[in-house]
Coordinates of C-alpha atoms in Angstrom, one line a residue:
X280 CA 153.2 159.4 109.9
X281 CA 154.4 155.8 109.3
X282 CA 151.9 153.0 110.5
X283 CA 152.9 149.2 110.7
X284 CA 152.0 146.1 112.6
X285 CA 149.9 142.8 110.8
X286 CA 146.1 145.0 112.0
X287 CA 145.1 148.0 112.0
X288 CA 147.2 149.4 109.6
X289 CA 144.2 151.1 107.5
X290 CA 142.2 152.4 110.3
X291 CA 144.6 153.9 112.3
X292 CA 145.7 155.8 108.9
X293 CA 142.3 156.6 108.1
X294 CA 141.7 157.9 111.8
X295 CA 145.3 159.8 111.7
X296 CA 144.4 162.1 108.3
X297 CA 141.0 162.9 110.2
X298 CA 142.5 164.5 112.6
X299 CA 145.5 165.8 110.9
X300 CA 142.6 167.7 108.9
X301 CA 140.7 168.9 111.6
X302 CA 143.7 170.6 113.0
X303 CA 144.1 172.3 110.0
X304 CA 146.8 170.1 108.2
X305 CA 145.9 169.4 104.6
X306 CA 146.8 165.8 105.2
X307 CA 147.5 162.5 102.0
X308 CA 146.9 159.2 102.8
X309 CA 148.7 156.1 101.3
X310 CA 147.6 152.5 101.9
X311 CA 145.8 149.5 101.2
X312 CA 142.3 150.7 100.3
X313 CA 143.2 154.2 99.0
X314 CA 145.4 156.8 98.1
X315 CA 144.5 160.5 98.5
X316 CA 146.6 163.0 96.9
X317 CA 145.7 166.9 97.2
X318 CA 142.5 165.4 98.1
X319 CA 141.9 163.3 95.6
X320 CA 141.2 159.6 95.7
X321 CA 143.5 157.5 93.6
X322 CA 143.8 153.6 93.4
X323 CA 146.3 151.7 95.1
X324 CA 148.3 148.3 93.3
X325 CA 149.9 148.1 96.4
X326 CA 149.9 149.3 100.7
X327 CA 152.9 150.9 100.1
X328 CA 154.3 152.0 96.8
X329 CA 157.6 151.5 95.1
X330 CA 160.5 153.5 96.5
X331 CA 160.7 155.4 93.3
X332 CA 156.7 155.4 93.2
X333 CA 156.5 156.5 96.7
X334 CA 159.1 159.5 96.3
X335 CA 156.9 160.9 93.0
X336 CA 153.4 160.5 95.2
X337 CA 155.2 162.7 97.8
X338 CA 156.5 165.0 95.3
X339 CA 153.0 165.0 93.7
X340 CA 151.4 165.9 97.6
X341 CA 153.5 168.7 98.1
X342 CA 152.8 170.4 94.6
X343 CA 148.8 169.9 95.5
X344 CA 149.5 171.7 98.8
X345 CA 149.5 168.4 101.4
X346 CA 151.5 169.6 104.4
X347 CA 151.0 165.7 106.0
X348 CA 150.8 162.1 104.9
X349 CA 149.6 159.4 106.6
X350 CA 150.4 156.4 105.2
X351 CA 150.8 152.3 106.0
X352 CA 154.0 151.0 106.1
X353 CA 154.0 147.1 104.7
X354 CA 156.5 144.2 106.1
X355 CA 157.6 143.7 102.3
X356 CA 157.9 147.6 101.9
X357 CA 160.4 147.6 105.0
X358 CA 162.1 144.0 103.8
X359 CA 162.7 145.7 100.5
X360 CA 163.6 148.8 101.6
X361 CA 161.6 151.1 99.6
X362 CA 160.6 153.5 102.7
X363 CA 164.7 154.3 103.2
X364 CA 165.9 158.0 103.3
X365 CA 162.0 158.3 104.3
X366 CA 162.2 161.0 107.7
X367 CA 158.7 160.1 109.6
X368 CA 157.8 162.2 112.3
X369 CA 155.8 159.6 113.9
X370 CA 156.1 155.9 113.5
X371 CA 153.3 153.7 114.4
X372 CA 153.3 149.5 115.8
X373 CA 149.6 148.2 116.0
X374 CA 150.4 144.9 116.7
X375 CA 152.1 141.4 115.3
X376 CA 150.5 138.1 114.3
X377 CA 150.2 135.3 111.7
X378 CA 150.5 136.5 108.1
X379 CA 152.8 137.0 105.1
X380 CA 155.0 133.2 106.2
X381 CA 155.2 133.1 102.7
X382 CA 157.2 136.1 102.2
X383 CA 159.1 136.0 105.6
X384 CA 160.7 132.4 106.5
X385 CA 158.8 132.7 110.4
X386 CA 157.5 135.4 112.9
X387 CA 160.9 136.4 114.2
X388 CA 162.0 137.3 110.5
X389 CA 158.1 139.3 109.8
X390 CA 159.2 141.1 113.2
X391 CA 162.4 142.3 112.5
X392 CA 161.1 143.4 109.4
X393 CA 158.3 145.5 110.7
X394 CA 161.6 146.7 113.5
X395 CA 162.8 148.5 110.4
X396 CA 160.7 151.5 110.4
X397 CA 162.3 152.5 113.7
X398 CA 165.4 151.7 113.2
X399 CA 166.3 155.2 110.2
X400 CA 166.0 158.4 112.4
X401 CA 162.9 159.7 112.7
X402 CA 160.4 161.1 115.2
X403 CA 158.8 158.9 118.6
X404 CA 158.2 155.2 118.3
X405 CA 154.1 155.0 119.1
X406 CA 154.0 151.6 120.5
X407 CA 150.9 149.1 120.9
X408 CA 152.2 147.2 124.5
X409 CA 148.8 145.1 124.7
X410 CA 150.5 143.3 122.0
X411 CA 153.5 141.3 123.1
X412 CA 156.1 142.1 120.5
X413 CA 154.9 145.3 121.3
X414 CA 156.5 145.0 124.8
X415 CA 159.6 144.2 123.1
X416 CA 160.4 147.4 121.1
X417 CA 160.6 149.7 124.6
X418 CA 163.9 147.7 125.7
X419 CA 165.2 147.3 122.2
X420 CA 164.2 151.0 121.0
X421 CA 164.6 153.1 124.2
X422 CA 162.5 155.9 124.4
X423 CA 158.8 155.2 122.9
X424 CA 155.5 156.2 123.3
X425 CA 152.9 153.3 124.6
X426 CA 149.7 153.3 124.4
X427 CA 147.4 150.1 125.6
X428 CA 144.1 148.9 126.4
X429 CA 144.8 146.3 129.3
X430 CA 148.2 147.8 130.5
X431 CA 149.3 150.8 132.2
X432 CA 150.6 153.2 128.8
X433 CA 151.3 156.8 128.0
X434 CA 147.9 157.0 126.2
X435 CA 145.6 154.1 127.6
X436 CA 142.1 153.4 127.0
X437 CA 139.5 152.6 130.2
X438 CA 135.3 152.9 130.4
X439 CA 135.2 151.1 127.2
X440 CA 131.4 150.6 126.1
X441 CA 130.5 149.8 122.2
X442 CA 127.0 148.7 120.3
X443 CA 126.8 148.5 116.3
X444 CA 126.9 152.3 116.5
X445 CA 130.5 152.8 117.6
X446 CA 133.0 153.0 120.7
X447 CA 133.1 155.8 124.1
X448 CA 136.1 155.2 125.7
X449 CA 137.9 157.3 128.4
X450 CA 141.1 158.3 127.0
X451 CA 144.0 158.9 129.5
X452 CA 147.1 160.6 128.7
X453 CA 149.8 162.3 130.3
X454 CA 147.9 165.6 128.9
X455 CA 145.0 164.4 131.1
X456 CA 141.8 162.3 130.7
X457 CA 139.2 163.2 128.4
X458 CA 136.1 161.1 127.5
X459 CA 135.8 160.4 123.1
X460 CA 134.0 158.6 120.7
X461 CA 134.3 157.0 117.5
X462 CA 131.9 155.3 114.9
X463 CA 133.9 152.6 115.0
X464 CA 132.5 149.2 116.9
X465 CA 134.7 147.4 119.0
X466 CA 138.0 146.8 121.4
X467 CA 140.5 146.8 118.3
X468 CA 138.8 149.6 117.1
X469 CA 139.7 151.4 120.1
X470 CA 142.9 150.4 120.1
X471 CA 143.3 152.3 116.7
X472 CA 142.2 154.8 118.0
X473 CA 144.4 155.0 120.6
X474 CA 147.1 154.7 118.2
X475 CA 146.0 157.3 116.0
X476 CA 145.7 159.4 119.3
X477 CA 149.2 159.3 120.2
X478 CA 150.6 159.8 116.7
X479 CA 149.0 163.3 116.2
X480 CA 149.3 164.2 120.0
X481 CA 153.4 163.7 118.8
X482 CA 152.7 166.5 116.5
X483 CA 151.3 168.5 118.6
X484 CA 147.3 168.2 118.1
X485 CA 145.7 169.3 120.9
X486 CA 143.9 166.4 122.5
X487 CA 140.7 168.3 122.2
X488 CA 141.2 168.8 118.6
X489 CA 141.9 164.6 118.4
X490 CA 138.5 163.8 120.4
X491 CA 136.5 165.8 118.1
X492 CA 138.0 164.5 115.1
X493 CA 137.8 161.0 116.1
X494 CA 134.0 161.6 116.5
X495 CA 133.2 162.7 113.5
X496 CA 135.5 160.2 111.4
X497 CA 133.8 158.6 108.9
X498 CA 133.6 154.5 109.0
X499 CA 136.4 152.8 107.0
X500 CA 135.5 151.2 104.3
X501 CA 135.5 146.9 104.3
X502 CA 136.6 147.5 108.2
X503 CA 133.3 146.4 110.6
X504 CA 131.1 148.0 107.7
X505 CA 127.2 147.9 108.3
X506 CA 125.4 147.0 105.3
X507 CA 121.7 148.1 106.1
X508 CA 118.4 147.5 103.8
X509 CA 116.1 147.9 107.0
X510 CA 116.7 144.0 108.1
X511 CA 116.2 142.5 111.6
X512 CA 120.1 141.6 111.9
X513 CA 123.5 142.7 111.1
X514 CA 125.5 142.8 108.2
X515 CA 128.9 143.2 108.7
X516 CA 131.8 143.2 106.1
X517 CA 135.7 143.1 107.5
X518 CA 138.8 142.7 105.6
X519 CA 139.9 140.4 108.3
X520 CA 142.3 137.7 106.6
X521 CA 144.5 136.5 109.7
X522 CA 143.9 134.3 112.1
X523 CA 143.7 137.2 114.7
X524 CA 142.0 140.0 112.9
X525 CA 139.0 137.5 112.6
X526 CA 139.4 136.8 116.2
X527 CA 139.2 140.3 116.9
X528 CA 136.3 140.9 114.6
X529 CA 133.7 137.6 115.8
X530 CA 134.5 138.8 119.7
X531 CA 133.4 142.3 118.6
X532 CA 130.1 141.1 116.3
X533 CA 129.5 138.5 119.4
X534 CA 129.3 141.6 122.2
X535 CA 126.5 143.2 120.1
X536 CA 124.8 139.9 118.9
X537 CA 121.5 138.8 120.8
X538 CA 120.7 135.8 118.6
X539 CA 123.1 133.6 116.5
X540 CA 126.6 134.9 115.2
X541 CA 127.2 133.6 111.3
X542 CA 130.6 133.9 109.8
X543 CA 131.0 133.6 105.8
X544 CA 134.9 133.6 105.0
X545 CA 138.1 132.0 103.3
X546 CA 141.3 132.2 102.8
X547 CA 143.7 134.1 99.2
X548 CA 145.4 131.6 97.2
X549 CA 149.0 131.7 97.1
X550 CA 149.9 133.1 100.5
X551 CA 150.4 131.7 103.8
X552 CA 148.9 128.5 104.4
X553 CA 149.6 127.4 107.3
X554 CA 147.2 130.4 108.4
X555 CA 144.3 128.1 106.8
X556 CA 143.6 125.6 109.3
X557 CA 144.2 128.4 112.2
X558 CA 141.6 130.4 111.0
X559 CA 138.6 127.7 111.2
X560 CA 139.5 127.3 114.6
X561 CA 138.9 130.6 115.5
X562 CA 136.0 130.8 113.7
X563 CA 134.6 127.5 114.8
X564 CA 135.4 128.5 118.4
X565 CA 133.5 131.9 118.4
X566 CA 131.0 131.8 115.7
X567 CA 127.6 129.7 116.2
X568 CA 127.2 129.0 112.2
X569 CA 130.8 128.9 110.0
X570 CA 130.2 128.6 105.9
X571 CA 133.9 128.5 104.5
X572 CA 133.8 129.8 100.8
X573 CA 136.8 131.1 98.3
X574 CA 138.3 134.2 98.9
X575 CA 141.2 135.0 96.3
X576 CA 141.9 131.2 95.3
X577 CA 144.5 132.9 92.2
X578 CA 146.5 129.8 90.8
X579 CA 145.8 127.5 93.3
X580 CA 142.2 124.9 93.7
X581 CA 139.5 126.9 95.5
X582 CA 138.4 123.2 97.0
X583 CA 141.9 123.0 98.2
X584 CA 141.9 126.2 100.2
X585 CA 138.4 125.3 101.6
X586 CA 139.8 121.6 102.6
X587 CA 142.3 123.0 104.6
X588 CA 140.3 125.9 106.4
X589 CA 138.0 122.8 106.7
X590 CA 140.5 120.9 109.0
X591 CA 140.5 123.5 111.1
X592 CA 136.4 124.5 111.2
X593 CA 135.5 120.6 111.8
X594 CA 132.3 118.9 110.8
X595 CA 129.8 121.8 112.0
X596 CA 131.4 124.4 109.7
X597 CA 129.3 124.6 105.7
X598 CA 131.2 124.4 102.7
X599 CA 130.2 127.0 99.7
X600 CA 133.1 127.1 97.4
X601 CA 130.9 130.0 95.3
X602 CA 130.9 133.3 97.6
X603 CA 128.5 135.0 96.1
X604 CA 126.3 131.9 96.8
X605 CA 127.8 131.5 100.0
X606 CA 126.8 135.2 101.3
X607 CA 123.3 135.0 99.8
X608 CA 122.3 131.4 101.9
X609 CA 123.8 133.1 105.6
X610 CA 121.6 136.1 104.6
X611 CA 118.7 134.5 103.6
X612 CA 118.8 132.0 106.6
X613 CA 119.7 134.8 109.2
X614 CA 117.2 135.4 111.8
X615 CA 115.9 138.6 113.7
X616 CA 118.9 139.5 116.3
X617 CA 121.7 137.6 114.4
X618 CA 124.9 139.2 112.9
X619 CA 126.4 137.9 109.8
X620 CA 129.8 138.7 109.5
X621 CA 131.6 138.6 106.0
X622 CA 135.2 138.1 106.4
X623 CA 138.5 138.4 104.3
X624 CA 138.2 140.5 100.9
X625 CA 136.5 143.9 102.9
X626 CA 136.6 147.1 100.6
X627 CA 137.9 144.8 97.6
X628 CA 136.0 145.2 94.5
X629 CA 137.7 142.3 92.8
X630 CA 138.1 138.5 92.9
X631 CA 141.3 136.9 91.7
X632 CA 141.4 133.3 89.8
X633 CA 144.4 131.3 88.1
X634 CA 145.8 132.8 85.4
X635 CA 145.3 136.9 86.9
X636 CA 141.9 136.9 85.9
X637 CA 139.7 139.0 87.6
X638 CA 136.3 139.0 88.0
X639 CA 134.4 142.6 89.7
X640 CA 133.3 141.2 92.9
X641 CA 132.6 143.4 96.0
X642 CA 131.1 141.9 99.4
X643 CA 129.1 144.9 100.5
X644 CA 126.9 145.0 97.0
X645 CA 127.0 141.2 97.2
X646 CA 125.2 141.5 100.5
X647 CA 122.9 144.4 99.3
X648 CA 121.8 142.6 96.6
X649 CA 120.9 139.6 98.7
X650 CA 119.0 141.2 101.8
X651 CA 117.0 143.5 98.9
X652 CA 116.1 140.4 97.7
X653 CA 115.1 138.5 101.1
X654 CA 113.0 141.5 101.7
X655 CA 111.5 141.8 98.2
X656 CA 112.8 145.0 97.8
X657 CA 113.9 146.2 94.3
X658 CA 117.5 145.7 93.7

């Protein structure tokens, strides 16, 4: 199973071997966080390997006995066509927005990319129409699957309710409606989920089987990950890095936020910039307290990167060029029925400075460290 689109790439592949294994599919997994071969856990350079990588993993699955693989498709994979002579028997869009301009000259070129994965014969297109390049692929593909959130779809979404504890949605298909849940907080959340859904009901899972799995799935790691030392607020850490996956993230942490909503985030050196500026908006525009730190600065100035997120925040926003710093103060100044979300590295354990160094840096012990400390616990 083949999953593309800027978001959701990693959950809905997490989500798709869950279920793929509850049905009784010994099931791989390639992507951005993890690979899982035989059901082992290996690290990942890249989300999608090199074509001549990618074909000794597979080789590598089927000698450990994996009968599946779900795995995330990249726009650079597709560009550079290291998934071709790859048969998937589902192909996956979550969705398109701002990222990778560096790479692809402007959105019209990053679409036509992502296009690629259904263009080789293969099996249904599984198509996200809330999203509107989504809506494109029906005319230019023909026959697809839809699913949807806010439009009428093949597998649609409706009685959505979440809290920091996950999502209960009514999922209708043309199989029928059956209510689920998932551990996963959140309207894009659901929307994975949805995609995942369709996907496996391609191959044949019986919706039953899908609901069950999806409730027992296991949380994602760096995607709308609790961090919990017994505090009076939230800690969330996402890997959101666009300017609409940190949309999608605040407007979630906001709906289950009674006091103030805190964002800590920046932006990775050397990629799009023109992202930079976009991205304080949003989080000036949804968030009640912004502190704009580094991310990945690699070659470039981390006070540069901050400036031009900066631009964007305005005059409210707090400037923290040290993270580490940066996640400590919006913990330690977080009060009883806030959220503090920490935005942009996610399940990274890594932070990348000029001249490939690379220092171990991970947000969720970062964070841990910091409310053990608040709360005079031992660390």
């Amino acid at each position: 199973v083949g999953i593309t689109g800027t978001n959701g790439k990693t959950t809905t592949a997490f989500l798709v071997r869950s279920i793929l294994e509850a049905a009784g599919w010994k099931c791989g997994l390639l992507g951005t966080v993890t690979s899982i071969v035989g059901g082992r856990e290996e690290a990942v350079q890249r989300t999608t390997p090199e074509a001549i990588d990618l074909q000794s993993t597979f080789r590598r699955m089927l000698d450990a006995g994996d009968s599946a693989c779900a795995m995330e498709v990249s726009s650079h994979a597709l560009e550079l066509r290291r998934t071709d002579g790859v048969h998937f028997a589902a192909r996956v869009f979550t969705n398109l927005t701002q990222d990778h301009l560096d790479f692809h000259s402007d959105m019209e070129h990053y679409f036509l990319a992502k296009r690629r994965l259904f263009e080789e014969p293969g099996g249904p297109p599984i198509v996200n129409i809330d999203d509107p390049y989504g809506r494109r692929l029906p005319a230019e593909l023909g026959e697809v699957t839809t699913y949807a959130i806010e439009r009428d779809a093949d597998f649609r979404a409706r009685d959505v309710e979440f809290d920091p504890h996950g999502s209960r949605f009514t999922c209708v298909s043309p199989d029928g409606d059956l209510r689920m849940t998932t551990r996963l907080p959140g309207l894009f959340h659901v929307s994975n989920a949805r995609a995942a859904a369709a996907a496996t009901r391609a191959l044949g899972v019986p919706l039953e089987t899908i609901g069950a799995a999806l409730a027992d799935a296991a949380r994602v790691p760096g995607r709308f990950e609790p961090v919990d030392e017994g505090q009076p607020f939230a800690v969330l850490v996402d890997y959101a890095h666009t300017p609409d996956s940190l949309e999608n993230v605040l407007r979630a942490a906001r709906e289950i936020t009674t006091g103030r909503l805190h964002v800590v985030f920046g932006a990775g050196g050397d990629r799009d910039r023109t992202k930079r500026p976009l991205m304080g908006r949003v989080a000036a525009a949804l968030a009640d307290r912004v502190i704009v730190t580094s991310d990945n600065p690699r070659s470039e100035n981390p006070e540069a990167i901050v400036d031009q997120i900066m631009d964007g925040a305005g005059p409210d926003a707090e400037r923290d060029v040290d993270r580490r710093h940066a996640i400590r103060h919006a913990i330690e100044t977080a009060a009883e029925g806030d959220v503090v979300v920490i935005a942009g590295k996610g399940h990274e354990q890594g932070q990348e400075f000029e001249g490939g160094r690379k220092e171990p840096f991970d947000d969720v012990t970062v964070a841990r460290e910091a409310l053990r400390a608040a709360l005079g616990a031992p660390s």
